CSV table of C-alpha atoms in Angstrom, one decimal:
chain,number,residue,atom,x,y,z
A,1,MET,CA,0.0,0.0,0.0
A,2,GLY,CA,1.4,3.4,-0.9
A,3,ASP,CA,1.7,6.0,1.8
A,4,SER,CA,-0.7,8.4,0.1
A,5,ASP,CA,-3.4,5.8,-0.5
A,6,VAL,CA,-5.0,6.5,2.9
A,7,SER,CA,-6.6,9.5,4.4
A,8,MET,CA,-8.0,10.0,7.9
A,9,SER,CA,-10.2,12.2,9.9
A,10,GLY,CA,-11.9,11.8,13.2
A,11,VAL,CA,-13.2,13.3,16.4
A,12,GLU,CA,-10.7,13.7,19.2
A,13,PRO,CA,-11.8,12.3,22.5
A,14,ASP,CA,-12.5,14.6,25.4
A,15,ASP,CA,-9.5,15.6,27.5
A,16,GLY,CA,-9.3,13.8,30.8
A,17,LEU,CA,-7.7,10.7,32.3
A,18,LEU,CA,-9.0,7.2,32.1
A,19,ALA,CA,-8.8,4.6,34.9
A,20,TYR,CA,-5.4,4.5,36.7
A,21,GLY,CA,-4.3,7.7,35.1
A,22,ILE,CA,-4.2,6.3,31.5
A,23,PRO,CA,-4.5,9.0,28.9
A,24,TYR,CA,-6.9,8.7,26.0
A,25,PRO,CA,-5.5,6.8,23.0
A,26,PRO,CA,-5.0,8.2,19.5
A,27,ALA,CA,-8.4,8.7,17.8
A,28,LEU,CA,-8.3,6.2,15.0
A,29,ASP,CA,-11.1,6.2,12.4
A,30,ASP,CA,-13.8,3.5,11.9
A,31,THR,CA,-13.0,3.6,8.2
A,32,ILE,CA,-10.1,4.5,6.0
A,33,THR,CA,-10.5,6.1,2.5
A,34,PHE,CA,-8.3,5.0,-0.4
A,35,SER,CA,-7.1,7.1,-3.3
A,36,ASP,CA,-9.8,5.7,-5.6
A,37,GLY,CA,-12.5,7.0,-3.2
A,38,SER,CA,-13.4,3.6,-1.7
A,39,ALA,CA,-13.6,3.2,2.0
A,40,GLU,CA,-13.6,0.2,4.4
A,41,PRO,CA,-13.1,-0.6,8.0
A,42,PRO,CA,-9.4,-0.8,8.7
A,43,ASP,CA,-7.5,-3.9,9.7
A,44,TRP,CA,-5.1,-2.4,12.1
A,45,GLU,CA,-2.8,-5.3,11.8
A,46,ILE,CA,-2.0,-4.0,8.3
A,47,TYR,CA,-2.6,-0.3,8.5
A,48,ALA,CA,-1.5,0.8,12.1
A,49,LYS,CA,2.1,1.3,11.0
A,50,TYR,CA,1.1,4.2,8.8
A,51,TYR,CA,0.2,6.3,11.8
A,52,GLY,CA,2.3,8.3,14.2
A,53,ALA,CA,1.3,9.7,17.6
A,54,ARG,CA,2.5,12.2,20.2
A,55,PHE,CA,1.2,13.2,23.6
A,56,LYS,CA,-0.9,16.3,23.0
A,57,PRO,CA,0.7,19.3,24.6
A,58,GLY,CA,-1.2,20.4,27.7
A,59,GLY,CA,-3.7,17.6,27.3
A,60,ASN,CA,-4.4,14.0,28.4
A,61,VAL,CA,-4.7,12.4,25.0
A,62,PHE,CA,-2.5,11.3,22.2
A,63,ASP,CA,-2.6,13.1,18.9
A,64,VAL,CA,-2.4,11.0,15.7
A,65,ARG,CA,-1.6,11.7,12.1
A,66,LEU,CA,-0.5,9.8,9.0
A,67,ILE,CA,3.2,9.2,8.4
A,68,ASN,CA,4.8,10.1,5.1
A,69,PHE,CA,7.5,7.6,4.6
A,70,ASN,CA,8.7,9.4,1.5
A,71,ASP,CA,9.5,12.6,3.4
A,72,PRO,CA,13.1,13.4,2.6
A,73,SER,CA,13.5,15.1,6.0
A,74,GLY,CA,12.9,11.8,7.8
A,75,GLU,CA,10.1,13.5,9.9
A,76,GLY,CA,7.3,11.7,8.1
A,77,LYS,CA,5.5,15.0,7.2
A,78,TYR,CA,3.0,15.6,4.5
A,79,PHE,CA,2.6,19.3,5.3
A,80,GLU,CA,4.9,21.8,6.9
A,81,GLU,CA,2.6,22.2,9.9
A,82,ASP,CA,2.7,18.5,10.7
A,83,TRP,CA,4.1,18.0,14.1
A,84,PRO,CA,6.9,15.5,14.8
A,85,TYR,CA,5.6,12.2,15.9
A,86,GLU,CA,7.0,10.3,18.8
A,87,TYR,CA,5.4,6.9,18.5
A,88,GLN,CA,4.7,4.8,15.4
A,89,LEU,CA,1.7,2.6,15.8
A,90,GLY,CA,1.6,-1.1,14.9
A,91,ALA,CA,4.0,-4.0,15.5
A,92,PRO,CA,7.4,-2.6,16.4
A,93,ASP,CA,9.2,-4.5,13.6
A,94,ASP,CA,6.4,-3.9,11.0
A,95,ARG,CA,5.8,-7.7,11.0
A,96,PRO,CA,2.5,-8.1,12.9
A,97,ASP,CA,2.7,-11.9,12.9
A,98,GLY,CA,3.7,-13.3,16.3
A,99,TRP,CA,2.8,-10.2,18.4
A,100,ASP,CA,-0.3,-10.1,20.6
A,101,PRO,CA,-3.1,-7.9,19.3
A,102,PRO,CA,-2.5,-4.9,21.7
A,103,ILE,CA,1.0,-4.6,20.4
A,104,GLN,CA,-0.1,-5.2,16.8
A,105,LYS,CA,-2.5,-2.3,17.1
A,106,TRP,CA,-0.7,0.3,19.3
A,107,GLY,CA,2.9,-0.7,19.3
A,108,LEU,CA,5.2,-1.3,22.3
A,109,LYS,CA,6.5,2.2,22.6
A,110,LEU,CA,3.0,3.8,22.7
A,111,LEU,CA,1.7,1.2,25.2
A,112,ASP,CA,4.6,2.0,27.4
A,113,ALA,CA,4.1,5.8,27.1
A,114,ALA,CA,0.4,5.3,28.0
A,115,GLY,CA,1.3,3.4,31.2
A,116,PHE,CA,0.7,-0.2,30.3
A,117,ILE,CA,4.3,-1.4,30.7
A,118,ASN,CA,6.6,0.8,32.8
A,119,ASN,CA,5.4,2.9,35.7
A,120,PRO,CA,8.5,4.0,37.6
A,121,THR,CA,7.8,5.1,41.1
A,122,GLN,CA,9.9,6.3,44.0
A,123,GLU,CA,7.3,5.2,46.5
A,124,ALA,CA,8.2,2.3,48.8
A,125,VAL,CA,6.5,-0.9,47.8
A,126,SER,CA,4.8,-2.8,50.7
A,127,TYR,CA,4.8,-6.4,49.6
A,128,MET,CA,3.2,-7.4,52.9
A,129,ALA,CA,0.0,-5.4,52.1
A,130,PRO,CA,-2.2,-8.1,50.6
A,131,TYR,CA,-4.8,-9.2,53.2
A,132,GLY,CA,-7.9,-11.1,52.3
A,133,LYS,CA,-11.4,-10.3,53.6
A,134,TRP,CA,-11.7,-13.7,55.3
A,135,ALA,CA,-8.2,-13.6,56.8
A,136,PRO,CA,-9.3,-12.7,60.3
A,137,GLU,CA,-11.6,-15.7,60.4
A,138,ARG,CA,-9.0,-18.0,58.9
A,139,GLN,CA,-6.5,-17.0,61.5
A,140,LYS,CA,-9.0,-17.9,64.3
A,141,TYR,CA,-8.8,-21.5,63.1
A,142,ASP,CA,-5.1,-21.4,62.2
A,143,LEU,CA,-3.2,-21.6,65.4
A,144,SER,CA,0.1,-20.5,63.8
A,145,ARG,CA,-1.4,-17.1,63.1
A,146,GLU,CA,0.9,-16.8,60.0
A,147,ASN,CA,0.0,-14.4,57.3
A,148,VAL,CA,0.7,-17.1,54.6
A,149,HIS,CA,-2.1,-19.6,53.9
A,150,PRO,CA,-1.3,-23.1,55.2
A,151,VAL,CA,-1.2,-24.5,51.7
A,152,PHE,CA,1.6,-22.2,50.6
A,153,ARG,CA,3.8,-22.5,53.7
A,154,CYS,CA,7.4,-23.6,53.5
A,155,ALA,CA,6.7,-27.2,54.4
A,156,MET,CA,4.7,-27.5,51.1
A,157,TRP,CA,7.9,-26.7,49.1
A,158,PRO,CA,10.4,-29.6,49.3
A,159,ASN,CA,14.0,-28.6,48.9
A,160,ILE,CA,13.4,-24.8,49.0
A,161,SER,CA,15.8,-22.7,51.0
A,162,GLN,CA,14.6,-20.1,53.5
A,163,LEU,CA,16.2,-17.4,51.3
A,164,GLU,CA,14.3,-18.7,48.3
A,165,TYR,CA,11.0,-18.9,50.2
A,166,ALA,CA,11.5,-15.4,51.4
A,167,ALA,CA,12.0,-14.3,47.8
A,168,ILE,CA,8.6,-15.6,46.7
A,169,MET,CA,6.8,-14.2,49.7
A,170,PRO,CA,5.2,-11.3,47.7
A,171,ALA,CA,3.4,-13.8,45.4
A,172,LEU,CA,2.5,-16.1,48.3
A,173,LEU,CA,0.9,-13.3,50.2
A,174,LEU,CA,-1.1,-12.2,47.2
A,175,ALA,CA,-2.2,-15.8,46.5
A,176,THR,CA,-3.1,-16.1,50.1
A,177,ALA,CA,-5.3,-13.0,49.9
A,178,TYR,CA,-7.1,-14.6,46.9
A,179,LEU,CA,-7.9,-17.7,48.9
A,180,ASP,CA,-8.9,-15.7,52.0
A,181,ASP,CA,-12.1,-14.5,50.5
A,182,PRO,CA,-15.7,-15.7,51.1
A,183,LYS,CA,-16.3,-15.8,47.3
A,184,THR,CA,-13.3,-18.0,46.8
A,185,LEU,CA,-14.5,-20.3,49.6
A,186,CYS,CA,-17.8,-20.7,47.7
A,187,LEU,CA,-15.8,-21.8,44.6
A,188,PHE,CA,-13.8,-24.4,46.4
A,189,HIS,CA,-16.9,-25.6,48.3
A,190,ALA,CA,-18.6,-26.2,45.0
A,191,ILE,CA,-15.5,-27.9,43.4
A,192,SER,CA,-15.3,-30.4,46.4
A,193,ALA,CA,-19.0,-31.1,46.6
A,194,PRO,CA,-20.2,-34.7,46.0
A,195,SER,CA,-21.1,-35.5,42.4
A,196,SER,CA,-24.7,-35.8,43.4
A,197,GLN,CA,-24.7,-32.0,44.0
A,198,MET,CA,-23.4,-31.2,40.5
A,199,THR,CA,-25.4,-30.8,37.4
A,200,LEU,CA,-25.1,-33.7,34.9
A,201,PHE,CA,-25.2,-32.9,31.2
A,202,ARG,CA,-24.2,-34.8,28.1
A,203,ASP,CA,-22.0,-33.6,25.3
A,204,GLU,CA,-22.2,-35.4,21.9
A,205,LYS,CA,-18.4,-35.8,21.9
A,206,LEU,CA,-17.4,-35.8,25.5
A,207,GLY,CA,-20.2,-37.9,26.9
A,208,TYR,CA,-21.5,-37.2,30.4
A,209,CYS,CA,-20.1,-34.1,32.0
A,210,GLN,CA,-20.6,-32.3,35.4
A,211,ARG,CA,-21.1,-28.7,36.2
A,212,VAL,CA,-20.6,-27.4,39.7
A,213,GLN,CA,-23.2,-25.3,41.5
A,214,ILE,CA,-21.6,-22.2,43.1
A,215,PRO,CA,-23.5,-21.0,46.2
A,216,VAL,CA,-23.8,-17.3,46.8
A,217,THR,CA,-22.8,-17.5,50.4
A,218,LEU,CA,-21.7,-20.1,53.0
A,219,SER,CA,-22.5,-20.5,56.6
A,220,GLU,CA,-19.7,-20.2,59.1
A,221,ILE,CA,-19.7,-23.9,59.5
A,222,GLU,CA,-19.4,-24.4,55.8
A,223,GLN,CA,-16.6,-21.9,55.5
A,224,LYS,CA,-14.7,-23.8,58.2
A,225,ALA,CA,-15.3,-27.1,56.4
A,226,VAL,CA,-13.9,-25.7,53.1
A,227,PHE,CA,-10.9,-24.3,55.0
A,228,ASP,CA,-10.3,-27.7,56.5
A,229,LYS,CA,-10.3,-29.3,53.1
A,230,MET,CA,-7.8,-26.8,51.9
A,231,VAL,CA,-5.5,-27.5,54.9
A,232,ALA,CA,-5.8,-31.3,54.2
A,233,MET,CA,-4.2,-30.5,50.8
A,234,ARG,CA,-0.9,-30.4,52.8
A,235,GLU,CA,-1.2,-34.2,52.7
A,236,TYR,CA,-2.3,-34.4,49.1
A,237,THR,CA,0.1,-32.2,47.1
A,238,THR,CA,3.4,-30.4,47.1
A,239,PHE,CA,5.0,-27.5,45.3
A,240,ASN,CA,8.2,-28.1,43.4
A,241,TRP,CA,10.6,-26.4,41.0
A,242,ALA,CA,11.3,-27.8,37.6
A,243,ASP,CA,12.6,-26.8,34.2
A,244,ASP,CA,10.0,-25.6,31.7
A,245,GLU,CA,9.4,-28.9,30.1
A,246,GLY,CA,6.3,-30.4,31.6
A,247,PRO,CA,4.6,-33.8,31.1
A,248,ASP,CA,4.7,-35.1,27.5
A,249,THR,CA,7.4,-32.5,26.7
A,250,VAL,CA,4.8,-29.7,26.8
A,251,HIS,CA,6.5,-26.5,27.7
A,252,ALA,CA,4.7,-24.7,30.5
A,253,ILE,CA,5.2,-22.2,33.3
A,254,ALA,CA,3.5,-24.6,35.7
A,255,TRP,CA,1.6,-27.9,35.7
A,256,THR,CA,0.0,-30.4,38.1
A,257,SER,CA,0.7,-34.1,37.8
A,258,PRO,CA,-1.1,-37.0,39.5
A,259,ARG,CA,1.2,-38.9,41.9
A,260,LEU,CA,1.7,-42.5,41.0
A,261,ASP,CA,2.8,-45.5,43.0
A,262,ALA,CA,5.5,-48.1,42.0
A,263,LYS,CA,3.0,-49.8,39.7
A,264,ARG,CA,2.1,-46.5,37.9
A,265,ARG,CA,-1.3,-46.3,39.6
A,266,TYR,CA,-3.0,-43.2,40.9
A,267,ILE,CA,-2.6,-42.7,44.7
A,268,PRO,CA,-5.9,-41.8,46.2
A,269,ALA,CA,-6.3,-38.5,48.1
A,270,SER,CA,-9.6,-37.8,50.0
A,271,GLY,CA,-11.3,-41.0,48.8
A,272,PRO,CA,-11.7,-43.5,46.0
A,273,PHE,CA,-11.3,-42.2,42.5
A,274,THR,CA,-9.5,-39.1,43.7
A,275,ARG,CA,-5.8,-38.4,43.2
A,276,LYS,CA,-2.8,-37.0,45.1
A,277,THR,CA,-0.7,-34.7,43.0
A,278,ASP,CA,2.5,-32.7,42.7
A,279,ILE,CA,2.6,-29.2,41.4
A,280,TYR,CA,5.6,-28.0,39.4
A,281,MET,CA,6.7,-24.4,38.9
A,282,SER,CA,9.2,-23.0,36.4
A,283,THR,CA,12.6,-22.4,37.9
A,284,HIS,CA,12.8,-19.1,35.9
A,285,ILE,CA,10.1,-17.7,38.2
A,286,LEU,CA,12.3,-18.4,41.2
A,287,HIS,CA,15.3,-16.7,39.5
A,288,VAL,CA,13.2,-13.6,38.8
A,289,MET,CA,11.6,-13.5,42.3
A,290,SER,CA,15.0,-14.0,43.9
A,291,LEU,CA,16.2,-10.7,42.4
A,292,MET,CA,13.2,-8.6,43.5
A,293,PRO,CA,14.8,-6.9,46.5
A,294,ILE,CA,18.1,-6.3,44.6
A,295,LYS,CA,17.6,-3.0,42.8
A,296,ALA,CA,21.3,-3.0,41.8
A,297,TYR,CA,20.9,-5.9,39.3
A,298,PRO,CA,18.3,-4.8,36.7
A,299,PHE,CA,20.1,-6.7,33.9
A,300,PHE,CA,18.1,-9.9,34.3
A,301,ASP,CA,14.9,-8.4,32.8
A,302,THR,CA,16.3,-5.6,30.7
A,303,GLN,CA,18.8,-7.9,29.0
A,304,PHE,CA,16.1,-10.5,28.3
A,305,ALA,CA,13.7,-7.9,26.9
A,306,GLU,CA,16.4,-6.4,24.7
A,307,GLU,CA,17.2,-9.9,23.4
A,308,ILE,CA,13.6,-10.5,22.3
A,309,LEU,CA,13.5,-7.1,20.6
A,310,ASP,CA,16.8,-7.5,18.9
A,311,MET,CA,15.8,-11.0,17.7
A,312,ALA,CA,12.7,-9.5,16.1
A,313,GLY,CA,14.8,-6.8,14.5
A,314,VAL,CA,13.1,-3.9,16.3
A,315,ALA,CA,14.9,-0.6,15.6
A,316,ASP,CA,15.9,1.5,18.6
A,317,GLU,CA,13.4,4.2,17.8
A,318,ARG,CA,10.5,1.7,18.1
A,319,LYS,CA,11.6,0.3,21.5
A,320,PRO,CA,10.0,1.3,24.8
A,321,ARG,CA,12.0,3.5,27.1
A,322,ASP,CA,14.4,1.7,29.5
A,323,PHE,CA,12.6,-1.1,31.3
A,324,ASP,CA,11.7,-0.4,34.9
A,325,LEU,CA,12.9,-3.2,37.1
A,326,ILE,CA,10.2,-2.7,39.8
A,327,SER,CA,7.4,-2.6,37.2
A,328,ALA,CA,8.6,-5.9,35.7
A,329,GLN,CA,9.1,-7.6,39.0
A,330,MET,CA,5.7,-6.7,40.2
A,331,ARG,CA,4.2,-8.1,37.0
A,332,THR,CA,6.1,-11.4,37.7
A,333,ALA,CA,4.8,-11.5,41.3
A,334,TYR,CA,1.3,-10.8,40.1
A,335,MET,CA,1.3,-13.5,37.5
A,336,PHE,CA,3.0,-16.0,39.8
A,337,ALA,CA,0.3,-15.4,42.5
A,338,ALA,CA,-2.4,-16.2,39.8
A,339,THR,CA,-0.4,-19.3,38.7
A,340,LEU,CA,-0.2,-20.5,42.3
A,341,VAL,CA,-4.0,-20.4,42.8
A,342,HIS,CA,-4.5,-21.7,39.3
A,343,GLU,CA,-2.5,-24.9,39.9
A,344,PHE,CA,-3.8,-25.2,43.5
A,345,ALA,CA,-7.3,-25.3,42.0
A,346,HIS,CA,-6.3,-28.2,39.8
A,347,ALA,CA,-4.7,-30.1,42.7
A,348,PHE,CA,-7.7,-29.4,45.0
A,349,CYS,CA,-10.1,-30.7,42.3
A,350,LYS,CA,-8.1,-33.9,41.8
A,351,ALA,CA,-8.1,-34.4,45.6
A,352,TYR,CA,-11.8,-34.2,46.0
A,353,PHE,CA,-13.5,-34.6,42.6
A,354,GLU,CA,-14.3,-38.3,42.1
A,355,ARG,CA,-13.3,-39.4,38.6
A,356,PRO,CA,-13.3,-43.2,38.0
A,357,ASP,CA,-10.6,-44.5,35.7
A,358,THR,CA,-12.9,-45.6,33.0
A,359,LYS,CA,-12.7,-46.2,29.2
A,360,PRO,CA,-13.5,-44.0,27.5
A,361,ALA,CA,-12.1,-41.6,30.0
A,362,GLN,CA,-14.4,-39.1,31.8
A,363,PRO,CA,-13.6,-35.4,31.5
A,364,ASN,CA,-10.7,-34.4,33.8
A,365,GLU,CA,-12.6,-31.8,35.7
A,366,PRO,CA,-16.1,-30.4,36.2
A,367,TRP,CA,-17.2,-27.2,34.5
A,368,LEU,CA,-17.5,-24.0,36.4
A,369,ALA,CA,-20.2,-21.3,35.8
A,370,ASP,CA,-21.2,-21.1,32.1
A,371,ASN,CA,-17.8,-21.8,30.6
A,372,ARG,CA,-17.4,-24.0,27.5
A,373,ASN,CA,-14.0,-25.0,28.7
A,374,ASN,CA,-13.4,-27.0,31.8
A,375,GLU,CA,-9.9,-25.7,32.4
A,376,LEU,CA,-10.5,-25.3,36.1
A,377,GLY,CA,-7.5,-23.2,36.9
A,378,HIS,CA,-8.5,-20.5,34.4
A,379,ALA,CA,-12.1,-20.7,35.5
A,380,VAL,CA,-11.2,-20.1,39.1
A,381,ILE,CA,-9.0,-17.1,38.3
A,382,LEU,CA,-11.8,-15.7,36.1
A,383,GLN,CA,-14.1,-15.8,39.1
A,384,ILE,CA,-11.5,-14.1,41.4
A,385,LEU,CA,-10.1,-11.4,39.1
A,386,GLY,CA,-12.9,-11.0,36.6
A,387,GLY,CA,-10.5,-11.9,33.8
A,388,ILE,CA,-7.6,-14.1,33.1
A,389,PRO,CA,-4.3,-12.1,32.9
A,390,GLY,CA,-2.2,-13.0,30.0
A,391,LEU,CA,1.1,-11.6,28.6
A,392,ASN,CA,1.9,-9.4,25.7
A,393,THR,CA,4.4,-11.7,24.0
A,394,LEU,CA,6.2,-12.4,20.7
A,395,TYR,CA,6.2,-15.9,19.2
A,396,ARG,CA,7.6,-16.3,15.8
A,397,ILE,CA,9.5,-19.1,14.1
A,398,PRO,CA,12.4,-20.0,14.8
A,399,MET,CA,11.6,-19.2,18.5
A,400,SER,CA,11.2,-22.2,20.6
A,401,SER,CA,8.3,-22.8,23.0
A,402,ALA,CA,10.7,-22.5,25.8
A,403,GLU,CA,11.7,-19.0,24.7
A,404,VAL,CA,8.0,-18.0,24.7
A,405,ILE,CA,7.5,-19.5,28.2
A,406,LYS,CA,10.4,-17.6,29.4
A,407,GLN,CA,8.5,-14.4,28.6
A,408,TRP,CA,5.8,-15.6,30.9
A,409,ASN,CA,8.3,-15.6,33.7
A,410,TYR,CA,10.1,-12.3,33.0
A,411,VAL,CA,6.9,-10.5,31.8
A,412,PRO,CA,8.7,-7.7,29.9
A,413,PHE,CA,6.0,-6.3,27.7
A,414,GLY,CA,2.9,-5.8,30.0
A,415,ILE,CA,-0.3,-7.8,30.6
A,416,HIS,CA,-3.7,-8.0,29.0
A,417,PHE,CA,-6.9,-10.0,29.4
A,418,ARG,CA,-9.4,-11.0,26.8
A,419,GLU,CA,-13.1,-11.7,26.5
A,420,PRO,CA,-14.3,-14.4,25.8
A,421,TRP,CA,-11.3,-16.1,27.3
A,422,ASP,CA,-12.0,-19.6,25.9
A,423,MET,CA,-13.4,-18.9,22.4
A,424,TRP,CA,-10.5,-20.6,20.5
A,425,ALA,CA,-10.0,-23.5,23.0
A,426,LYS,CA,-10.0,-27.0,21.7
A,427,THR,CA,-10.4,-30.4,23.4
A,428,SER,CA,-7.0,-31.9,24.3
A,429,LYS,CA,-5.4,-34.2,26.9
A,430,PHE,CA,-5.4,-31.2,29.3
A,431,GLN,CA,-8.8,-29.7,28.8
A,432,GLN,CA,-12.2,-30.5,27.4
A,433,VAL,CA,-14.4,-28.1,25.4
A,434,ILE,CA,-18.1,-28.5,25.0
A,435,SER,CA,-18.8,-29.2,21.3
A,436,GLU,CA,-22.4,-27.8,21.2
A,437,GLY,CA,-22.3,-24.2,20.0
A,438,ALA,CA,-18.7,-24.3,19.0
A,439,ALA,CA,-19.2,-22.6,15.7
A,440,GLU,CA,-21.2,-19.7,17.2
A,441,ALA,CA,-18.7,-19.3,20.0
A,442,ASN,CA,-15.7,-19.1,17.7
A,443,ASP,CA,-17.5,-16.6,15.5
A,444,LYS,CA,-17.6,-13.9,18.2
A,445,THR,CA,-15.3,-10.9,18.4
A,446,CYS,CA,-12.5,-11.4,20.9
A,447,THR,CA,-11.5,-8.3,22.7
A,448,PHE,CA,-8.1,-7.8,24.3
A,449,TYR,CA,-7.8,-5.2,27.1
A,450,PRO,CA,-4.3,-4.1,28.2
A,451,ILE,CA,-4.0,-3.8,31.9
A,452,ALA,CA,-2.7,-0.6,33.4
A,453,GLN,CA,0.7,-1.1,35.2
A,454,ARG,CA,-0.7,1.1,38.1
A,455,GLN,CA,-3.4,-1.5,38.7
A,456,ILE,CA,-0.8,-4.2,39.0
A,457,GLN,CA,1.2,-2.1,41.4
A,458,SER,CA,-2.0,-1.3,43.4
A,459,MET,CA,-2.2,-4.9,44.4
A,460,TYR,CA,0.6,-4.2,46.9
A,461,ALA,CA,-1.0,-1.0,48.3
A,462,LYS,CA,-2.7,-1.1,51.7
A,463,GLU,CA,-5.5,1.1,50.5
A,464,THR,CA,-6.5,-1.6,47.9
A,465,TRP,CA,-6.9,-4.2,50.6
A,466,ASP,CA,-8.8,-1.8,52.8
A,467,GLU,CA,-11.2,-1.7,50.0
A,468,VAL,CA,-11.2,-5.5,49.7
A,469,SER,CA,-12.1,-5.8,53.4
A,470,ARG,CA,-15.2,-3.7,52.7
A,471,TYR,CA,-16.2,-4.9,49.2
A,472,GLY,CA,-14.5,-8.2,48.7
A,473,LEU,CA,-12.9,-9.3,45.4
A,474,ASP,CA,-14.8,-6.7,43.4
A,475,ALA,CA,-12.2,-4.2,44.6
A,476,ILE,CA,-9.5,-6.0,42.6
A,477,LYS,CA,-11.3,-7.0,39.5
A,478,LEU,CA,-9.3,-6.4,36.3
A,479,THR,CA,-10.3,-3.0,34.9
A,480,LYS,CA,-11.4,-2.7,31.3
A,481,ILE,CA,-10.2,0.3,29.5
A,482,PRO,CA,-12.3,0.0,26.4
A,483,GLU,CA,-10.7,3.0,24.7
A,484,TRP,CA,-7.4,1.0,24.4
A,485,ALA,CA,-9.0,-2.4,23.5
A,486,ALA,CA,-7.9,-4.4,20.5
A,487,HIS,CA,-10.8,-6.3,18.8
A,488,VAL,CA,-10.1,-9.5,16.8
A,489,VAL,CA,-13.1,-9.9,14.5
A,490,PRO,CA,-13.6,-13.2,12.6
A,491,GLY,CA,-14.2,-13.0,8.9
A,492,GLU,CA,-16.1,-15.2,6.5
A,493,THR,CA,-13.1,-17.0,5.1
A,494,GLY,CA,-11.6,-17.9,8.5
A,495,ASN,CA,-9.3,-14.9,8.6
A,496,TYR,CA,-9.3,-12.3,11.4
A,497,THR,CA,-9.4,-8.5,11.3
A,498,LEU,CA,-7.9,-6.3,14.0
A,499,ARG,CA,-10.1,-3.4,15.0
């Protein structure tokens, strides 16, 4: 496409700040007009790179204009009055394949300038701040009075040193706060309920399936019973460090494996047809978390991020500003906390959900809420956070799966969540997806919402947990900033358009 083939016009958004101090994005048009007079909705995966932005002087919004790549001055101007642009939109290497949609649309440098990647702060970070709404009740039953939930304590981590355990404390406290909530107790009460209390339905491909019934509230006795089941998990599972290669050579940041006896049989947990497990976490997470208190060694994240950008051939002028160590570390702690609860949910389910070893095999786990996918770890995090945090990553051949997984540990380029979360999921050994309505489900628009870095950092602010004590988990739900959303729209031929 030639530079002069596109024209744009649009209405600027009102000045003002969005949630967490995020400015308004560049006002992109709903249609673009070509030189022959035709117009169509733009596919920003293709056309975003033709636009440049700057932060509007004296405002709270980004200006946007077309870039003239034939301008001999190198300033991309069409007219003398065109202002110098600071941020070129689109994939930072002009190859959108491999980048996640928020980066394909806005570019790394603009996302960073808006506050979705780095948020340097001189304020002291209180990693001890997370404190769940149900924590006072839990500590009444927990004679140790420790802040960390019994299922995350040091005894649950074979071969971990005290120094390493202290290093992962920020994530442990955040994961504890997630478990220490009445709503979370309702979830685990439902997951551990007898099969007779679940809804039975039949899928044409999966056979008979079960869906849990989540109560709105629990009595004090029921809450104590769920807590006791959680504590019993100290006998049914462990947390371990491992390289990224999980079962069946699948690369993963974490996984939960059934424990087998000498004859390769499942070892029962709470009763017949249940299973003891072992949870494995990537050693890269430990490496990152171990460096969190050490501000003098920022190379671990900065160097890794630079390697990814250099491998993609990203020019210096398209790179974000210097990566902020604290911002990256807090993203790692945030993602690690979600991973801890995710994997604990799998282990808890295997310990209490009765699943006979039949042929054909029954679904691994029950379904939660109205999800099509029974990936229980994701379903639990969705209930707790209102979305499933995922990373802005680059995956492109010849990158290995291990290199992509490493990005999940170092979290260099920010976080997003998407809705629907499971629209492209397919049945595999690790998850089952309801076949009914699959075509309709996969024909929906999938929206990616970048998460403000300030929201991630707010998870370690005392004020946030004061709000949680009053309002519960609603106070920490992932915040949608629709103005910055990237919409992936399915087309008639199976292709997708980025809006």
